[in-house]
């Protein structure tokens, strides 16, 4: 644990639990340790990696020229190292074995009396200051420290490049000088933790030929959760750069994913890890960079609960996942049921691999603008007063649509305006003095405080303008928009003469056949399977949902006409219904998925019942719907509302059938009804949707179609070599000659 107090409390807890009256408290310092569980080295073999070039990436606060200079120097030194034949492994192994030998002698010391405990503690301190331990730790610390040392002129003497490190590695003494001294300071400050040094008896090699790498038999834990986008802000850019290097390949994922990867790295062959996680561990990038890689490295999931409410106070859904480092021929238990297998999605579907981005979907989806600065945002009255004062201000004042507007306003209208100076120069922005003054007063002070950032240099502009988005939608009057975080797939056509918040994803189309496909259950379950979630809400990340989605191609005219008609019918009816109900998308779809709202089983005389009776007989959601209609002026009658909800369900069913026909999968029976879906929280799992068997069949075929499309595009030389290699590696096949030819000629991704 990084917290020294937590370490001491752990010892106290063990003493209280295991203390025998009349005997001294056991010595535990060699068992319970303080440090960062994911920042440091795991195995002795890592010492030979040397200093990574990635350690010299220029980060905020670094001097770019200094960082570039050291990176170039380090790269040249590593090339020279590759030409040398010196082998350090024997020396490192001897040092580690010596540490193990010393530790075994220490472990055998008795601790029956206070004097023996004191003697054991003294011996432990000797080991931690001796040549063997100190040398290995200094070398390991220097590797990690280079990621944390600011690359500035002042720190040049502290920085250690590969040649210097290998000089220390060759010498059989404790490293001395400025680089190891600085590394030691940083190690204490940041809590660098090297498992093979701190637990030498656990990581000793075993087997007849000592070829089996050591590790823990079993790891149990409740690692910390923290969203991937928050890591650098919480722990610093240096921390993020190191762990992304250490656990490559890995992207912007929750902190818990790194703990899964580290845990698997430090358990032994045939060992187990059983961890609590956010349920996002089986979703999106966290799944691909966590469980997926663990299974590729020989792991197997033999027990899991995909999603359950945290038993404590925190309102969070968690997953329980057990992984073993071996081929598993025992039973698999998923959600309390014995199944044939457990995939990285934490389900028991047939494992077919991951989907890949498709060229056909490239450049059709975008994220909205990242504004960064509350001063940009205005209420409508303030915006209109600025336009009334100077009509020129209309050039830089726009309605501003965020995710809440799209889901909660029944007409999806923007509730705020925004000052938008596009990519203009500051001189041009100044000519709009009223709006410029607002930003200068409310935005500039915070922006310029972050030196070296684009937001500081161009403080009067959005942090991310998304110029390519607005250029792409210029020919269109309306485009499809969906909030990034949403409970339902709430696509809506929105005008293009507004500014879209980063909380929205924009699909560049104005066609209803496209809307039908994206709004269908076919696309819905693809999104739930491949994207991340936040409790009962999905995160519509276009790279994990849209860009990999295999749309039906070569549509027959009648299929396209059918999709257009049902899409328009559904859209216009939904628009009319939300206006009559005066409800946004989220609350409207809550009623769509409420199995108690039916023409045949709902009492049209609810006004004669009180709240408690309605909730007991028809559920809380029915009461919310009824109560809204009674207290909101201008809404339709209860009977009309119920009929409207039922009709929208029927239209959704027709839409799903039309989409399925477009794919040619008419052999699948959709069987629309109210079903529990296992990926949602326990208290909110019922949806009006297709049968679970149909869902499994559709997901299987969509993945097969994604692979087919990708392979066809690869044959045309449309994909990068690394992506093609990953695709065929997943299939367990060599790259076919008609695909490999593009890379042999240096033409990978040459065509568009």
XYZ file of C-alpha atoms in Angstrom, residues 91 118 124 168 182 214 243 245 284 298 350 490 517 565 748:
15
model
C 25.485 -11.531 -12.798
C 14.721 -7.361 18.232
C 16.325 -7.233 8.506
C 26.354 0.650 -13.247
C 18.273 11.291 -7.421
C 8.514 -17.271 -9.493
C 2.572 2.843 -16.451
C 5.210 2.070 -21.000
C -14.267 -1.134 -24.350
C -2.017 -17.646 -21.056
C -18.602 -18.222 -28.309
C -31.195 8.537 -28.311
C -29.921 1.145 -38.363
C -39.935 4.792 -44.328
C 0.523 -0.369 -46.424
